[in-house]
Short mmCIF file of C-alpha atoms and ligand atoms in Angstrom, two decimals:
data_model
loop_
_atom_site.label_atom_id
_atom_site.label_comp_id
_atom_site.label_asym_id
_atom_site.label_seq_id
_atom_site.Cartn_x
_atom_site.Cartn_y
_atom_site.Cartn_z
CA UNK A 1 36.94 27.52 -73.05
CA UNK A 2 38.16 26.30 -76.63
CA UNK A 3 41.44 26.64 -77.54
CA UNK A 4 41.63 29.63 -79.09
CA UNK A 5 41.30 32.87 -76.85
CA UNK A 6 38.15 34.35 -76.46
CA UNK A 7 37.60 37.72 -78.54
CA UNK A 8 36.93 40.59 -75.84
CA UNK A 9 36.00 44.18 -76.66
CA UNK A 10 35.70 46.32 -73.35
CA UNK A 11 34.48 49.72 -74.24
CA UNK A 12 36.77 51.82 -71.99
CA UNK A 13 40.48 51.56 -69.62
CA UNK A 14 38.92 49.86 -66.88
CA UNK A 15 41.06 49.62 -63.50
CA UNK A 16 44.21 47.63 -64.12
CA UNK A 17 43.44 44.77 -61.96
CA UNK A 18 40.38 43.72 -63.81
CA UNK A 19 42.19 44.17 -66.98
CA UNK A 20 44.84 41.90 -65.71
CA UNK A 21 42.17 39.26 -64.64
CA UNK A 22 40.51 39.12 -68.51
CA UNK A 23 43.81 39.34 -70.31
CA UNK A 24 45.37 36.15 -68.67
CA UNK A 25 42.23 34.75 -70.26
CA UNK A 26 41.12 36.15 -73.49
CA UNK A 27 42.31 38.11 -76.34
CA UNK A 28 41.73 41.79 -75.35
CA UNK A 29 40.42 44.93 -77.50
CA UNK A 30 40.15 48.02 -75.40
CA UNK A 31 38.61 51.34 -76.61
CA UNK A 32 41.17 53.49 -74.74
CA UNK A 33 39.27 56.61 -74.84
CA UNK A 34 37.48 58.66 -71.95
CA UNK A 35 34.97 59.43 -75.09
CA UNK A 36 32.71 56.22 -75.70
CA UNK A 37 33.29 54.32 -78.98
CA UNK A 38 31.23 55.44 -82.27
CA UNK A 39 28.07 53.34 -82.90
CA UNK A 40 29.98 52.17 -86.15
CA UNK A 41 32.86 50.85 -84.21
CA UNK A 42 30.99 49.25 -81.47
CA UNK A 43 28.96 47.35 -83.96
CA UNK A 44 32.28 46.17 -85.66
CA UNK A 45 33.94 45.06 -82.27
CA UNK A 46 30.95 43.35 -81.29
CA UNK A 47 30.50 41.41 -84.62
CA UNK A 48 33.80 39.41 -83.69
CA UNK A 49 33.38 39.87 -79.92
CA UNK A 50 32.62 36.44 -77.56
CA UNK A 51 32.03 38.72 -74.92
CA UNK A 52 31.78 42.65 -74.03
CA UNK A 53 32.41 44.66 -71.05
CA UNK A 54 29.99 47.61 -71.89
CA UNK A 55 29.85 50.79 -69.67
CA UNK A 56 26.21 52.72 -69.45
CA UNK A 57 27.04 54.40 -72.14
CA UNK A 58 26.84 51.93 -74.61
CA UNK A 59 23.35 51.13 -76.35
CA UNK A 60 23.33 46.96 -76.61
CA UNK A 61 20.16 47.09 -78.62
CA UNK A 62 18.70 44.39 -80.73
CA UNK A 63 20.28 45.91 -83.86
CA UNK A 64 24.08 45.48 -81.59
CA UNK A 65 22.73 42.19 -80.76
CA UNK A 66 21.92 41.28 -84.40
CA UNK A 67 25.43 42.62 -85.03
CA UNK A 68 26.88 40.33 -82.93
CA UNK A 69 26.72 36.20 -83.67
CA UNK A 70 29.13 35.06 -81.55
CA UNK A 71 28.36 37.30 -78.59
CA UNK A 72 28.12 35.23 -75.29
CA UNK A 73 28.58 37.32 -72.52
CA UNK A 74 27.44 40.62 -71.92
CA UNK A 75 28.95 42.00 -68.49
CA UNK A 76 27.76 45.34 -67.85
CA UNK A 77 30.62 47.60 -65.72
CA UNK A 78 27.28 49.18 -63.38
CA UNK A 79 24.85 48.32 -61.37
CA UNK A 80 22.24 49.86 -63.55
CA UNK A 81 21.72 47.89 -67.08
CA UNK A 82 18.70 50.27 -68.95
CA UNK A 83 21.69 50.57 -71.72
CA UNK A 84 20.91 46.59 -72.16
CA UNK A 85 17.97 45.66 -74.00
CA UNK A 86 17.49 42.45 -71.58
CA UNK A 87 14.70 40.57 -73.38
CA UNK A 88 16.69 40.79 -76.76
CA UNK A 89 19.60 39.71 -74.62
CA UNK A 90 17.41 36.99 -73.51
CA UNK A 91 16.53 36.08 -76.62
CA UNK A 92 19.51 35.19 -77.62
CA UNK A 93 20.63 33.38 -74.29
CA UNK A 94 22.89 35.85 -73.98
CA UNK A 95 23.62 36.60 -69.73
CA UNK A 96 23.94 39.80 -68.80
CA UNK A 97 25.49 40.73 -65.42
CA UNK A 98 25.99 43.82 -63.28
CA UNK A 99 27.67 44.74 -60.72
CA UNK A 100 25.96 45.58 -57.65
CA UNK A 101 26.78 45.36 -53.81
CA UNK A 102 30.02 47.08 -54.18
CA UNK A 103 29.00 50.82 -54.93
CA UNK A 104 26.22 51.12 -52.53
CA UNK A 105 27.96 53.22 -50.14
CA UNK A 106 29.60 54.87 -52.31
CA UNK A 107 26.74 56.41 -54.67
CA UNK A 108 24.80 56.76 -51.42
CA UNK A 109 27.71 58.95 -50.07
CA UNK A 110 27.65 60.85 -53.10
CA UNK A 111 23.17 61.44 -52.57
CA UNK A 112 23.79 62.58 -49.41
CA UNK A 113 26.60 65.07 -50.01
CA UNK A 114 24.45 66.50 -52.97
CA UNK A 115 21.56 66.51 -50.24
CA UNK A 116 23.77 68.78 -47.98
CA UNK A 117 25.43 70.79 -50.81
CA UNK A 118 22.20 71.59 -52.04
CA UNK A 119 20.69 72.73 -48.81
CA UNK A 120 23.34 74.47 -48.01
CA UNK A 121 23.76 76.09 -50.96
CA UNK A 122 27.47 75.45 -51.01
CA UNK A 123 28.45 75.66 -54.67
CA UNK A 124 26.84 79.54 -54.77
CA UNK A 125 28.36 80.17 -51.47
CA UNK A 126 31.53 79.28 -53.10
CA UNK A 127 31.11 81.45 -56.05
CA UNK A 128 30.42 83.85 -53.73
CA UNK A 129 33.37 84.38 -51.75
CA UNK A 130 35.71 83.75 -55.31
CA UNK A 131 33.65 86.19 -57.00
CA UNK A 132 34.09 89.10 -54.05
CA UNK A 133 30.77 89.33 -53.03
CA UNK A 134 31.26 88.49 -48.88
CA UNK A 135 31.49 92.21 -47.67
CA UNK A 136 30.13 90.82 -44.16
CA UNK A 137 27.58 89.05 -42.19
CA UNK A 138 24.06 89.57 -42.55
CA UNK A 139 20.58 87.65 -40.92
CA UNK A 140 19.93 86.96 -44.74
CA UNK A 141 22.70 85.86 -46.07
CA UNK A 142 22.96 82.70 -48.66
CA UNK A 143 19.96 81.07 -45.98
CA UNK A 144 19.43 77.32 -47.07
CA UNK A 145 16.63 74.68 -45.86
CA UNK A 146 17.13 72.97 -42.47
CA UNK A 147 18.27 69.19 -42.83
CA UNK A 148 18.33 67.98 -38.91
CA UNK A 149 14.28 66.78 -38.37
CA UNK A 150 13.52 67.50 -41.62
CA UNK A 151 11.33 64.61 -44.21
CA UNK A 152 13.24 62.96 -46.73
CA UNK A 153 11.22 61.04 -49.17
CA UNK A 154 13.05 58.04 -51.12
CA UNK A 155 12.12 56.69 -54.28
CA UNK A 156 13.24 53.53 -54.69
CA UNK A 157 14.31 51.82 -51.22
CA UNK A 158 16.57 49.49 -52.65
CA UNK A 159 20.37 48.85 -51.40
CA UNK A 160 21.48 52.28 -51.97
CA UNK A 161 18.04 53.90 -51.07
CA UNK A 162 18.45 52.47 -47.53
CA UNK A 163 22.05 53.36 -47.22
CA UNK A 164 20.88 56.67 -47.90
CA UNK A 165 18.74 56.91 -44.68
CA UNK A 166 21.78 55.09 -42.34
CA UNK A 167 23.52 58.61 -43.56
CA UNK A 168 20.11 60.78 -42.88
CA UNK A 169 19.62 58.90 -39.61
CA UNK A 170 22.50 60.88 -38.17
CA UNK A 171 20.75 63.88 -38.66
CA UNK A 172 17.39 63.18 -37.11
CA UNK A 173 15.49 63.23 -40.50
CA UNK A 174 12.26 61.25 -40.93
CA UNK A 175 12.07 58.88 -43.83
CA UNK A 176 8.81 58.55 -46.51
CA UNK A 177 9.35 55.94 -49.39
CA UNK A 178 7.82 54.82 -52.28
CA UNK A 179 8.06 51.95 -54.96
CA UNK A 180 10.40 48.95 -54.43
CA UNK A 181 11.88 47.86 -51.14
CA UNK A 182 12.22 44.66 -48.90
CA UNK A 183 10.69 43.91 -45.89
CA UNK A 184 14.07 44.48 -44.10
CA UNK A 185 14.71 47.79 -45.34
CA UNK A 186 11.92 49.02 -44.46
CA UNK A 187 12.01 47.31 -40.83
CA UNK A 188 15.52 49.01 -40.16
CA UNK A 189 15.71 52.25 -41.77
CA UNK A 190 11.77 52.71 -40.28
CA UNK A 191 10.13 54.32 -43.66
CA UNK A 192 7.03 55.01 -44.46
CA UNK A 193 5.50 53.40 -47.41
CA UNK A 194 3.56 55.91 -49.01
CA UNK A 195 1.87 56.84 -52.42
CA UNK A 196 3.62 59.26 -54.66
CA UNK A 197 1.35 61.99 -54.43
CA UNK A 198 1.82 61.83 -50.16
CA UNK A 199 5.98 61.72 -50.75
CA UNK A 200 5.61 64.69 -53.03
CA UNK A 201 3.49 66.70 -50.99
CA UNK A 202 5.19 65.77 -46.98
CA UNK A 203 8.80 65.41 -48.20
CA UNK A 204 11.15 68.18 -47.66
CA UNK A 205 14.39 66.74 -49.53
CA UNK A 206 13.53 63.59 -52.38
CA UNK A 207 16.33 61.28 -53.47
CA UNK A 208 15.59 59.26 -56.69
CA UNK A 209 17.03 55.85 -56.31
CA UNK A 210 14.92 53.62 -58.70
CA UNK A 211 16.22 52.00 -61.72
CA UNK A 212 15.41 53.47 -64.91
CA UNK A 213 12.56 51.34 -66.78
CA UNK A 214 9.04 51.69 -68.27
CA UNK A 215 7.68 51.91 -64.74
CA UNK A 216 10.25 55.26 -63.72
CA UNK A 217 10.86 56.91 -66.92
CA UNK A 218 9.63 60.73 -66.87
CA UNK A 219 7.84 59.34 -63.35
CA UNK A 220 8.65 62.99 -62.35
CA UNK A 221 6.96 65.60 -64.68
CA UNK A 222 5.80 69.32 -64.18
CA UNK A 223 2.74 67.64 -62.34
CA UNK A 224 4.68 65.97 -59.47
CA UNK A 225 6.83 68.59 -59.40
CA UNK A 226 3.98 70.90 -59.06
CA UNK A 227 2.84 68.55 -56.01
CA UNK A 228 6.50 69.25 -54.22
CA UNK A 229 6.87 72.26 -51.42
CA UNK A 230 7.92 75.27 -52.80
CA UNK A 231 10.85 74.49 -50.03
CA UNK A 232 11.66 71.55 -51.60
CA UNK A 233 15.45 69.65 -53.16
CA UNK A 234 14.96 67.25 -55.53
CA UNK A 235 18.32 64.69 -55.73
CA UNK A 236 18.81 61.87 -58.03
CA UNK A 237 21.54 60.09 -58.19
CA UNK A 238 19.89 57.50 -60.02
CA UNK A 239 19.21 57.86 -63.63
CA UNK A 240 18.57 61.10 -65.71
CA UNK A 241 15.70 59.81 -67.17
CA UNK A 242 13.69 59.35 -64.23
CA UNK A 243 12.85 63.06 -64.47
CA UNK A 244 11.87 64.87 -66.95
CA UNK A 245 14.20 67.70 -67.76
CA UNK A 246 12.22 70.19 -69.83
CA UNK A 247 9.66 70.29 -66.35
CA UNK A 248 12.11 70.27 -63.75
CA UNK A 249 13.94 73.73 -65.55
CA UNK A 250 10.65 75.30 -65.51
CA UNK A 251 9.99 74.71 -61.65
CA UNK A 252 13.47 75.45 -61.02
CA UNK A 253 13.42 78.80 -62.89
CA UNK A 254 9.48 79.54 -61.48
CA UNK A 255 10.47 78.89 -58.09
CA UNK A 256 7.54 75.33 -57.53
CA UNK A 257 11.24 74.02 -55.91
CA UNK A 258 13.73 74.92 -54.04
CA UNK A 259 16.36 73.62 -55.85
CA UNK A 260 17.68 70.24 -57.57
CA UNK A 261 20.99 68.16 -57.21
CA UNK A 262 21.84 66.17 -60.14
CA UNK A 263 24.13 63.35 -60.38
CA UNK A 264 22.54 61.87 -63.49
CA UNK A 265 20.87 63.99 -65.93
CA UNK A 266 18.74 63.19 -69.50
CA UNK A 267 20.48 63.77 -71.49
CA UNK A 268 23.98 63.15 -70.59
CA UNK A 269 25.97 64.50 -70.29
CA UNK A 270 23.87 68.03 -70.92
CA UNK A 271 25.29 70.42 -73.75
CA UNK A 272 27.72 73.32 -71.89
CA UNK A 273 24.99 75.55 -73.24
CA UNK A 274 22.13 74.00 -71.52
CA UNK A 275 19.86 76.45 -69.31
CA UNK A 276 19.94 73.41 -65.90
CA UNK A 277 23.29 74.71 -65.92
CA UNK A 278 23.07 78.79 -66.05
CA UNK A 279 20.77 78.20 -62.78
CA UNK A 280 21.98 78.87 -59.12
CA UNK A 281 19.42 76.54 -57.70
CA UNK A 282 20.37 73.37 -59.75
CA UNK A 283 23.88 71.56 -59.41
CA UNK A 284 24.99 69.27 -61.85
CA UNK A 285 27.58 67.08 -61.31
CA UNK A 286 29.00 64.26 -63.95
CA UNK A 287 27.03 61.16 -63.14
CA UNK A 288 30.14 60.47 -60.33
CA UNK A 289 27.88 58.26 -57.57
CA UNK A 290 30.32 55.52 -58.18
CA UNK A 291 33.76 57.20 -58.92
CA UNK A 292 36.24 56.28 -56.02
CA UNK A 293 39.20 54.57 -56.54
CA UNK A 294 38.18 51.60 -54.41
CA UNK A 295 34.38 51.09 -56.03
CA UNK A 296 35.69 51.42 -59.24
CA UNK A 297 38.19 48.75 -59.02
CA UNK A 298 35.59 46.42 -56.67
CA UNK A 299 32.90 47.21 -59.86
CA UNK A 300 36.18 46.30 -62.53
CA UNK A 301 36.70 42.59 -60.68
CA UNK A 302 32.82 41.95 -60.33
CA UNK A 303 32.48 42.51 -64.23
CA UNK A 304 35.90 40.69 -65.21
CA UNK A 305 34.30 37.72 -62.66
CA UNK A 306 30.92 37.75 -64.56
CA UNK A 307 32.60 38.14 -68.11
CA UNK A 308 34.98 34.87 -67.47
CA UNK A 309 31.67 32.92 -66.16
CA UNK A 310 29.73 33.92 -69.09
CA UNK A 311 32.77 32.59 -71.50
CA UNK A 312 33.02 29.72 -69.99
CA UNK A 313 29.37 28.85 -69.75
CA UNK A 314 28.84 28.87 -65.83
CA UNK A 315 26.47 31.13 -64.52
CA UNK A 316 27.24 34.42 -63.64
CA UNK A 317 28.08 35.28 -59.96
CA UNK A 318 25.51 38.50 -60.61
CA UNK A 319 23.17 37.80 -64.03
CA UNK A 320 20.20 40.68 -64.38
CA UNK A 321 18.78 37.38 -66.63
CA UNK A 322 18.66 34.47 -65.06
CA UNK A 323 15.65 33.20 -67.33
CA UNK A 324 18.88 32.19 -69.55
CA UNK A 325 19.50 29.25 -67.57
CA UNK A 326 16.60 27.69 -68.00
CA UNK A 327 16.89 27.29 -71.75
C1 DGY B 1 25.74 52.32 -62.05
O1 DGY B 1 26.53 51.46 -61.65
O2 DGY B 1 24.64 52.03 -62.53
C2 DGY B 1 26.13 53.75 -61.87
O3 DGY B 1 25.29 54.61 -62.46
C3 DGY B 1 27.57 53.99 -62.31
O4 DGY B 1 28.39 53.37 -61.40
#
């Protein structure tokens, strides 16, 4: 690295550790706000930034990039990286890394609790009893869909799509996927590769899983949704965008699904005033696949790691780019 520290903007308190790790190394801006930072101030941090530790929040678009000569390193605190325009990134020779690996569990934990919430039908049960409504026990009470035996169709059987069905295993389900996957995912988890229309129609629970890109976006519309049991629980713990909102209120409201369980919404976070939210069959939770104390810190070393690579011109330990090395 030259002499002079390297200019850092990291676009939220990350945990203290990583912090630690990119201060002993470069001169440090942090926007210390739960709230991300204004467009206006982002471009201004990035115009004297070497690097940037952006959350999936932040929008590094061309006209960031453009803002941003002396930008070397981007090092995205998430797995996902549709907030990164990659081929303007690219461009530029700009690396931009990620950080998966050490959330998998963790978000997958979080899909399969909303799975189980959601059949269950545990946040109205709760509002239930606070609200005064038990009186007793009744055949017909607050019934929810079976999950032992039942189909669970994944979208997307990447890492976190597989450690979904070790959880599912547990409770006898049968697994249908479709899109990406490897040939040893599929070997131990024992899914089905199927066409969209088949996991629609045989799947009792589906768990979104794929990245968000031109392939996924709005993938599921009021068509697939139409497709779905009438039985069904949609889950994505993914991205919001991989649904499309407007269609999945309508079949929530009309009864084409059972319900929905919604880690990750479009767009988010919704307005307090949004109709998703005034619905008993939907739960909405705030995009919190990640959020344990451990993964966050893991994800805060991985993207200090990758941001101190990137400054100093090696190649990062995980780079969503790699055609940057070629150059
Ligand atoms: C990610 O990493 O992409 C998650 O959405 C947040 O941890």
């Amino acid at each position: 690295m030259p002499d002079s520290k390297p200019r850092v903007f990291i676009t939220r308190t990350i945990p203290e550790k990583a912090l630690k790790m990119i201060a002993a190394a470069c001169e440090v801006i942090v926007w210390d706000a739960e709230t991300p930072p204004p467009r206006p101030k982002l471009l201004d941090e990035l115009a004297l930034a070497d690097g940037v530790v952006s959350m999936l929040t932040e929008k590094i678009d061309r006209e960031a990039l453009d803002a941003a000569p002396k930008l070397r390193i981007i090092s995205n605190y998430a797995v996902g990286y549709d907030n990164v325009d990659i081929e303007a990134a690219s461009e530029r020779d700009i690396p931009v890394g990620n950080t998966p690996g050490v959330l998998t569990e963790t978000t997958a934990d979080q899909a399969f609790m909303l799975l189980l919430a959601a059949a269950r039908r545990l946040p109205e049960s709760i509002k239930y009893v606070k609200e005064g409504q038990w009186q007793t026990w009744f055949p017909l009470q607050m019934l929810g869909q079976e999950v032992s035996g039942a189909t669970l169709g994944i979208i997307g059987l990447g890492r976190i799509g597989y450690a979904m069905t070790k959880r599912a295993k547990g409770f006898g389900m049968k697994f249908l996927y479709h899109g990406g996957s490897t040939i040893e995912y599929v070997e131990r988890s024992g899914a089905k590769k199927v066409d969209l229309e088949t996991l629609l129609t045989q799947s009792d629970f589906i768990s979104i899983h794929a990245p968000l890109n031109d392939d996924t976006r709005g993938m599921i519309g009021a068509e697939e949704l139409k497709l779905m049991k009438n039985t069904a629980i949609l889950i994505n713990t993914a991205r919001g965008g991989v649904i499309q909102t407007d269609a999945l209120l309508h079949a929530l409201k009309n009864n084409i699904i059972a319900s929905a369980a919604l880690d990750v919404t479009d767009p988010e976070p919704l307005p307090s005033d949004h109709p998703l939210l005034a619905l008993d069959n939907c739960i909405v939770v705030p995009h919190l696949g990640s959020a344990t104390h451990q993964t966050r810190e893991r994800m805060g070393e991985i993207a200090a790691e990758n941001l101190l690579l990137g400054l100093r011109g090696e190649h990062l330990t995980h780079c969503v780019n790699p055609q940057v090395y070629q150059n």
